[in-house]
Amino acid sequence: MIPVVFALAVTLIPPAAPSPRPGQWGWPLSPPPAVIRTFDPPAAPWGAGHRGVDLAARPGQPVYAAGAGHVSFAGRIAGYGVVAITHGRVRTTYLPVEPAVEAGRPVAVGTRIGTVQDRPGHCGLRHCLHWGLRRDLHYLDPLSLLRSQVRLLPLWPPAGPPARPR
Ligand SMILES: [Zn+2]
């Protein structure tokens, strides 16, 4: 009897992944990770800055698509494994990632796209996942994807454009 109950419990527990619903966004890591370094957009396209956020991660940890779309790139750039997903006009990027998907493949939010590559450097000696977001040619804060669905207060009055962070 005990083995049967155990088997049922194992079967009923879903794999750890962001808990997405269609059309929503989720963290690329599970459970929600610590943010090691925040978004710091460059003043000019060629300027210094940080074009995404760095999330605490460990090598081999699964990486999930933050939203539904299709894989537009999965490969290596300068030794770093990179996965890029196009979601309409916006694109999310993940690195360093050992890709488990190929370019052209459709993904849902929470689809496992690879694992964190054992390649420190971007975060010093720590391992991290760099998560980027672009709309056309503009870099945006990927955390804004998550904030947009956890807003608890109504928006009033309409706010002006946000102050440009320095
Ligand atoms: Zn980074």
Short mmCIF file of C-alpha atoms in Angstrom, two decimals, residues 70-77 80-86 91 99 101-104:
data_model
loop_
_atom_site.label_atom_id
_atom_site.label_comp_id
_atom_site.label_asym_id
_atom_site.label_seq_id
_atom_site.Cartn_x
_atom_site.Cartn_y
_atom_site.Cartn_z
CA HIS A 70 9.74 31.02 -30.39
CA VAL A 71 13.45 30.40 -30.04
CA SER A 72 15.26 32.85 -32.32
CA PHE A 73 18.78 31.83 -31.34
CA ALA A 74 20.34 28.91 -29.46
CA GLY A 75 24.10 28.58 -29.65
CA ARG A 76 27.36 30.05 -28.45
CA ILE A 77 28.71 33.58 -28.56
CA TYR A 80 28.91 31.60 -23.70
CA GLY A 81 25.83 29.55 -24.41
CA VAL A 82 23.01 31.89 -25.36
CA VAL A 83 19.29 31.36 -25.90
CA ALA A 84 17.12 34.15 -27.32
CA ILE A 85 13.35 33.97 -27.51
CA THR A 86 11.23 36.27 -29.64
CA ARG A 91 12.97 39.48 -27.25
CA PRO A 99 20.68 25.16 -24.78
CA VAL A 101 16.16 23.83 -27.63
CA GLU A 102 16.85 24.70 -31.24
CA ALA A 103 16.19 27.90 -33.15
CA GLY A 104 12.67 28.02 -34.56
#
